[in-house]
XYZ file of C-alpha atoms in Angstrom:
458
model
C 8.868 22.781 -27.325
C 11.180 21.429 -24.949
C 13.170 25.120 -24.343
C 9.819 27.472 -23.466
C 7.952 24.283 -21.633
C 11.673 23.971 -19.407
C 11.780 27.404 -19.227
C 8.014 27.787 -18.488
C 8.171 24.956 -15.277
C 11.581 27.154 -14.227
C 9.535 30.548 -13.693
C 6.489 28.472 -11.961
C 9.746 26.542 -10.003
C 11.394 29.853 -9.317
C 7.704 31.663 -8.297
C 6.542 29.133 -6.585
C 9.591 27.803 -3.942
C 7.883 24.152 -4.461
C 10.382 20.887 -4.947
C 7.443 18.459 -7.229
C 5.423 19.503 -9.687
C 2.900 17.130 -10.629
C 0.370 17.701 -13.771
C -3.468 17.056 -12.531
C -4.711 16.673 -15.561
C -4.872 14.434 -18.482
C -3.209 15.188 -21.625
C -2.202 14.554 -24.547
C 1.849 13.500 -25.396
C 4.036 14.966 -27.530
C 5.554 13.407 -30.288
C 8.742 11.416 -28.639
C 11.149 13.578 -30.043
C 9.181 16.429 -28.381
C 8.769 14.760 -24.658
C 10.331 16.428 -21.659
C 10.227 14.707 -17.808
C 8.214 16.815 -16.076
C 9.065 18.548 -12.797
C 7.383 17.739 -9.568
C 5.862 20.159 -7.404
C 3.664 20.147 -3.470
C 2.196 22.838 -2.292
C 0.666 23.992 1.019
C -2.482 26.387 -0.826
C -3.934 23.285 -2.888
C -6.391 25.738 -4.762
C -2.899 27.269 -6.216
C -1.607 25.194 -6.789
C -3.957 23.510 -8.973
C -5.012 26.482 -11.052
C -1.070 27.116 -11.791
C -0.591 23.512 -12.920
C -3.753 24.042 -15.176
C -2.191 26.807 -16.495
C 0.924 25.681 -17.712
C -1.135 22.681 -18.519
C -2.690 24.359 -21.004
C 0.341 25.946 -22.219
C 2.341 23.016 -22.592
C -0.752 21.925 -24.779
C -1.196 25.230 -26.940
C 2.798 24.790 -27.676
C 3.426 21.418 -29.040
C -0.797 21.739 -30.588
C -1.814 18.772 -28.472
C -5.913 18.815 -27.920
C -6.685 19.308 -24.426
C -7.691 15.756 -21.900
C -9.658 13.715 -22.714
C -11.747 13.984 -19.607
C -12.692 17.619 -20.408
C -13.508 19.667 -17.030
C -12.108 17.167 -15.362
C -9.114 16.769 -13.261
C -8.641 13.128 -12.269
C -10.298 9.888 -12.750
C -13.576 9.528 -10.576
C -11.507 7.197 -7.941
C -8.476 9.121 -7.010
C -8.325 11.861 -5.014
C -4.127 13.005 -5.587
C -3.265 14.478 -8.566
C 0.436 12.941 -8.384
C -1.265 9.804 -8.196
C -2.170 9.694 -12.384
C 1.021 8.967 -14.800
C 1.642 12.056 -17.242
C 2.716 9.282 -19.541
C -1.376 7.490 -19.645
C -1.004 7.192 -23.118
C -2.293 3.247 -22.873
C -5.556 4.056 -20.545
C -6.298 6.558 -23.290
C -6.016 3.436 -25.557
C -7.851 1.509 -23.697
C -10.207 3.500 -23.097
C -10.655 4.111 -26.881
C -9.827 8.135 -25.826
C -8.526 8.109 -30.017
C -6.353 9.531 -31.478
C -3.392 8.431 -28.921
C -0.266 9.917 -30.510
C 0.697 5.748 -30.823
C 0.504 2.862 -29.878
C 1.069 1.581 -26.491
C 2.765 -1.448 -26.050
C 4.060 -3.815 -22.290
C 4.654 -7.720 -22.311
C 3.017 -10.047 -20.984
C 5.635 -11.389 -18.021
C 8.319 -8.395 -19.041
C 9.547 -8.776 -15.505
C 10.878 -12.106 -14.923
C 14.130 -14.590 -16.344
C 14.230 -12.959 -19.739
C 16.808 -10.465 -18.252
C 19.756 -10.967 -16.401
C 19.366 -8.045 -14.037
C 16.299 -10.891 -12.252
C 18.463 -13.904 -12.546
C 20.899 -11.766 -11.016
C 19.059 -10.121 -7.859
C 17.122 -13.854 -7.304
C 21.062 -15.190 -6.629
C 21.257 -12.060 -4.388
C 18.245 -13.006 -2.737
C 18.326 -16.809 -2.058
C 15.098 -16.933 -2.703
C 13.165 -18.381 -5.778
C 10.056 -16.918 -7.401
C 7.632 -17.455 -5.259
C 9.342 -16.678 -1.920
C 9.832 -13.618 -3.704
C 6.422 -12.610 -3.479
C 5.632 -12.551 0.386
C 8.386 -9.644 -0.377
C 7.595 -6.367 -1.092
C 11.426 -4.860 -1.579
C 11.166 -8.572 -4.282
C 8.301 -7.818 -5.745
C 9.116 -3.869 -6.535
C 12.039 -4.586 -7.537
C 11.131 -7.465 -9.984
C 8.469 -5.412 -11.546
C 10.405 -2.043 -11.587
C 13.340 -3.705 -13.730
C 11.750 -3.874 -17.467
C 11.407 -0.131 -16.965
C 14.741 0.514 -16.697
C 15.412 -1.209 -19.897
C 12.807 -0.639 -21.901
C 10.554 1.884 -23.280
C 7.431 0.378 -22.261
C 3.969 1.738 -21.253
C 3.156 -0.380 -18.313
C 4.844 -1.385 -14.951
C 2.508 -5.126 -14.207
C 2.150 -6.534 -10.571
C 5.263 -8.836 -10.269
C 3.373 -11.578 -8.538
C 1.722 -15.152 -9.785
C -1.449 -16.477 -10.429
C -2.259 -19.026 -7.927
C -1.184 -16.444 -5.081
C -5.399 -16.599 -4.060
C -5.331 -20.089 -4.361
C -2.999 -19.929 -1.479
C -4.673 -16.962 0.379
C -7.483 -19.780 0.372
C -6.094 -22.259 2.269
C -4.935 -24.796 -0.842
C -0.596 -24.555 -1.005
C 1.092 -23.900 -3.979
C 5.102 -25.375 -4.430
C 7.430 -24.571 -6.254
C 10.019 -27.257 -6.416
C 12.143 -26.434 -9.805
C 12.137 -27.423 -12.912
C 8.290 -28.555 -13.053
C 7.006 -25.386 -12.578
C 4.417 -24.302 -10.064
C 2.651 -27.467 -8.532
C -0.514 -27.922 -6.166
C 0.769 -31.011 -4.029
C -2.943 -31.633 -2.092
C -6.018 -30.544 -4.704
C -9.188 -30.535 -3.544
C -10.171 -34.242 -4.033
C -14.086 -33.751 -3.885
C -16.700 -31.082 -2.825
C -17.252 -32.731 0.758
C -12.684 -31.431 0.593
C -13.629 -28.165 -0.490
C -16.265 -27.321 2.044
C -13.903 -28.854 4.290
C -10.310 -26.833 3.112
C -11.978 -23.435 1.599
C -13.643 -20.654 3.145
C -16.919 -19.487 2.437
C -18.310 -16.650 -0.109
C -19.153 -14.777 2.891
C -15.575 -15.251 4.273
C -14.337 -13.598 0.698
C -14.638 -9.952 1.722
C -12.292 -6.642 2.951
C -10.689 -8.290 6.019
C -10.328 -11.533 3.715
C -7.485 -9.863 1.735
C -6.637 -7.394 3.514
C -5.847 -10.716 6.669
C -3.727 -12.810 3.245
C -2.989 -10.756 0.566
C -2.092 -7.424 2.647
C 1.508 -8.407 1.115
C 0.634 -7.911 -2.209
C -1.135 -5.058 -1.560
C 2.775 -3.710 0.518
C 3.622 -4.243 -2.719
C 0.846 -2.144 -5.109
C 2.016 0.617 -2.591
C 5.959 0.428 -2.663
C 6.248 -0.024 -6.053
C 4.073 2.997 -6.884
C 6.868 4.883 -3.917
C 9.466 4.185 -5.726
C 7.926 4.928 -8.736
C 7.922 8.350 -7.692
C 11.080 8.314 -7.389
C 13.062 6.889 -10.594
C 10.704 9.185 -12.277
C 8.593 6.629 -14.127
C 5.946 8.340 -14.837
C 3.716 5.273 -16.666
C 0.894 3.473 -15.953
C 1.186 -0.067 -12.759
C -1.545 -2.580 -13.634
C -2.199 -5.220 -11.570
C -3.796 -8.364 -11.810
C -5.513 -11.771 -11.136
C -6.085 -15.049 -12.045
C -9.640 -15.171 -13.122
C -11.926 -18.016 -11.356
C -12.216 -21.008 -14.204
C -8.610 -21.078 -14.467
C -7.952 -21.254 -10.862
C -10.497 -24.565 -10.384
C -8.465 -25.582 -13.158
C -5.320 -25.297 -10.450
C -6.973 -26.146 -7.389
C -8.759 -29.554 -8.088
C -6.105 -30.459 -11.248
C -2.703 -29.542 -8.947
C -0.670 -29.060 -12.575
C -0.299 -27.244 -16.019
C 1.190 -30.331 -17.436
C -0.361 -33.655 -16.240
C -3.943 -34.445 -14.977
C -5.027 -31.725 -17.691
C -8.871 -33.042 -17.583
C -10.070 -33.027 -14.166
C -10.652 -30.059 -14.085
C -13.688 -30.543 -16.725
C -14.705 -33.513 -14.835
C -14.904 -31.171 -12.214
C -17.816 -29.312 -13.844
C -20.033 -32.151 -15.600
C -19.095 -34.662 -12.269
C -19.937 -31.881 -9.199
C -21.624 -28.788 -10.688
C -22.999 -27.911 -8.099
C -19.870 -27.467 -5.789
C -18.214 -25.757 -9.473
C -20.690 -23.362 -9.002
C -19.858 -22.637 -5.416
C -16.936 -22.219 -6.579
C -16.772 -20.775 -8.462
C -18.880 -17.992 -7.277
C -16.235 -18.241 -3.565
C -13.935 -17.579 -6.628
C -15.416 -14.838 -8.478
C -16.011 -12.857 -5.154
C -12.361 -12.769 -3.818
C -11.959 -12.085 -7.199
C -13.083 -9.298 -7.074
C -12.390 -8.037 -3.629
C -7.953 -8.351 -4.429
C -8.923 -6.773 -7.187
C -10.197 -3.459 -6.375
C -7.664 -3.374 -3.291
C -4.968 -3.617 -5.775
C -6.977 -0.139 -7.559
C -7.500 1.586 -4.013
C -3.715 0.941 -2.923
C -2.036 2.574 -6.242
C -2.953 -0.294 -9.595
C -3.878 2.305 -12.389
C -5.389 -0.421 -14.728
C -6.166 -4.287 -14.402
C -5.795 -7.606 -16.731
C -7.806 -10.633 -15.945
C -5.923 -14.167 -16.986
C -8.336 -16.696 -17.925
C -5.118 -18.109 -18.901
C -6.108 -21.841 -19.085
C -9.293 -21.064 -21.871
C -7.469 -24.081 -23.990
C -8.351 -26.199 -21.256
C -11.665 -26.828 -21.592
C -14.754 -26.405 -24.059
C -16.476 -24.509 -25.043
C -19.627 -25.497 -23.974
C -18.929 -25.306 -20.480
C -16.731 -22.008 -20.726
C -19.805 -20.342 -21.237
C -22.324 -22.637 -18.909
C -19.421 -21.909 -16.407
C -16.689 -19.383 -16.719
C -18.542 -16.819 -18.258
C -20.769 -15.718 -15.860
C -17.854 -15.543 -13.948
C -15.979 -13.328 -15.680
C -19.620 -11.046 -16.054
C -20.325 -10.527 -13.001
C -16.273 -9.839 -11.734
C -16.717 -7.618 -15.129
C -19.470 -5.459 -14.048
C -18.627 -5.432 -10.533
C -15.510 -3.327 -11.002
C -16.632 -1.566 -13.535
C -19.247 -0.423 -11.449
C -16.638 0.600 -9.107
C -13.855 2.233 -10.979
C -15.253 2.778 -13.935
C -11.961 5.662 -14.992
C -9.843 2.112 -14.712
C -9.026 0.712 -17.769
C -10.385 -3.427 -17.423
C -8.635 -5.799 -19.607
C -9.716 -9.407 -20.171
C -7.386 -12.670 -21.972
C -8.708 -15.940 -22.907
C -5.817 -17.079 -23.621
C -6.778 -20.496 -26.194
C -10.624 -19.358 -25.662
C -10.518 -17.089 -28.665
C -14.055 -18.144 -29.168
C -15.282 -15.995 -26.355
C -14.277 -12.778 -27.939
C -17.033 -11.174 -29.285
C -18.868 -12.087 -26.139
C -16.645 -11.125 -23.704
C -16.515 -7.816 -25.920
C -20.124 -7.259 -24.377
C -19.773 -7.119 -20.980
C -17.896 -4.262 -20.367
C -14.374 -4.951 -20.506
C -12.492 -2.227 -22.151
C -9.852 -4.006 -24.099
C -9.662 -7.589 -24.946
C -6.386 -10.175 -25.464
C -6.032 -11.799 -28.821
C -3.256 -14.635 -28.009
C -1.962 -16.180 -31.430
C -4.204 -18.293 -32.938
C -6.739 -15.451 -33.991
C -6.897 -13.653 -37.098
C -4.915 -10.843 -37.140
C -8.081 -9.749 -39.880
C -10.798 -10.652 -38.007
C -10.173 -9.666 -35.100
C -11.267 -5.803 -35.454
C -14.770 -7.004 -36.172
C -15.156 -9.651 -33.636
C -15.005 -6.791 -31.755
C -16.102 -4.226 -33.787
C -16.385 -0.734 -31.660
C -16.815 -1.478 -28.402
C -13.488 -2.866 -27.216
C -9.784 -2.119 -28.303
C -7.481 -4.907 -27.948
C -4.190 -6.605 -26.896
C -0.936 -8.512 -28.587
C -0.945 -10.935 -30.699
C 2.537 -10.647 -31.319
C 5.118 -14.213 -30.909
C 7.198 -14.141 -28.228
C 9.508 -16.803 -30.301
C 9.883 -14.089 -33.129
C 11.913 -12.502 -30.012
C 14.277 -15.638 -29.152
C 17.059 -15.280 -31.603
C 17.248 -19.164 -32.860
C 13.573 -18.715 -33.243
C 12.998 -21.229 -30.322
C 13.843 -24.080 -31.341
C 16.760 -23.759 -33.962
C 15.037 -23.882 -37.195
C 14.824 -20.332 -38.050
C 17.483 -17.105 -37.364
C 15.585 -13.583 -35.337
C 17.547 -10.100 -35.076
C 16.244 -7.330 -35.304
C 15.706 -6.691 -38.939
C 12.472 -10.343 -38.596
C 11.312 -8.114 -34.725
C 10.966 -4.498 -37.220
C 9.482 -6.350 -39.756
C 6.825 -8.874 -38.231
C 6.013 -6.111 -35.423
C 5.423 -3.867 -38.722
C 3.438 -6.574 -39.502
C 0.852 -6.189 -36.876
C 1.117 -2.945 -36.627
C -0.861 -2.449 -39.741
C -3.314 -5.228 -39.402
C -4.435 -4.187 -36.261
C -4.624 -0.391 -37.225
C -2.094 1.388 -34.646
C -5.897 2.741 -32.530
C -7.352 1.808 -29.520
C -4.402 -0.962 -29.647
C -2.154 -2.044 -26.894
C 0.799 -4.539 -28.625
C 1.796 -6.788 -26.482
C 2.151 -10.465 -26.933
C 0.455 -13.732 -27.572
C 0.994 -14.709 -24.055
C 4.033 -14.501 -21.888
C 7.509 -14.655 -22.152
C 8.956 -17.597 -21.492
C 12.791 -17.290 -20.199
C 15.346 -17.569 -23.488
C 13.562 -14.353 -25.243
C 16.802 -11.944 -25.891
C 16.663 -8.586 -24.576
C 17.871 -7.020 -27.862
C 15.341 -8.033 -29.291
C 12.248 -6.832 -26.700
C 14.099 -3.003 -26.539
C 13.537 -4.017 -30.770
C 10.214 -4.912 -30.469
C 8.952 -1.963 -27.752
C 11.261 0.513 -30.238
C 9.522 0.279 -33.009
C 6.189 -0.301 -32.414
C 6.654 3.258 -30.515
C 8.374 4.549 -33.731
C 6.390 2.330 -36.401
C 2.900 3.120 -34.873
C 3.516 7.207 -34.812
C 4.760 7.473 -38.814
C 1.803 5.406 -39.630
C -0.847 7.874 -37.543
C 1.289 10.822 -38.729
C 0.919 9.537 -41.493
C -3.333 9.699 -41.522
C -3.171 12.412 -40.515
């Protein structure tokens, strides 16, 4: 496979005298031992180039025994116009959209970029900026986004950012004093304060996002440029916090204290709460839309503070927002996988699976034996490996974690959830104490064992 494919590409490049090549069709990836990096090209005659690409990729598919594109005759998802915008490794996109069977289970990690990486800590020291400050510098965002891709064979990059950038854009100051996490020093104190400080819903459209969050879009574009330069052919994930999570921080100020203020707002100011949630829903839809328009291939919505709201109020206040976001984004970008994570609110997963999301993320509290039954065949699953398994002393010194224990526990997860329509991930984000060696082993074993499981099923 490797010899014939390389020869064919070589003949093509010689005949056309082009400098780069990228397939215009989505193709099933060959086995890991068969994969080859695809050279890439530009041509003045786009129609001839498209035809040549299709012939070559058909030949590759025939030689590797892989089926044709899961998109049928459509060369690209509907929102894309340039073949180079689509990643050669589209494994995670196919798994998310249910275009199975896949060759193996894709994997990435919540907070895969950041403080567990020595190169991140070194870069942060070099530039002399803290985490929040770095988010205003697209070059910093791009560098930190790409660091885990250079180290791990993950199947996606995720925008290096924070869930509170939307709150900050809406005139709610966010700080990082050090040692206590991210803080909102001046939270909203009531409806009058909210109306005085925050933009109205009608002001939260395209121009608002371009003005207040334009640096994020510049970062997305730069990430895509850098990925192309470094030959990183995987999807880029854009993301946002969900409305309830943002409200929780905007009125409470912290995740470590005043945890009851969010729900108190909902009960004491129900109309103002709906108003605020509607404003947040509007800006989130526009924010995530612009991430797609600037280069994101997939979207992740984080309801990170689901554990800070009771089930009744979640269904009454949070769920309508999540439904609107799914409806609007899937109507605009049906081919862009939309993933949701209601952390600490697993009671919502069944209903979320009926709203249009492609992937439901499960946290560590979810019983893996019941997870598939809850979402049925409506969505795929993402999660729910315990990040403590990646900390050498288990996080509390009570147990020693090794590459052997990581392999065993990762295989347990795959067997319980099944390798298809699954995105392997964590039940919560990396906290900073994880060993890069153990993280790397987790990524490796997911690929290797899922490939074996799928081959055995065939």
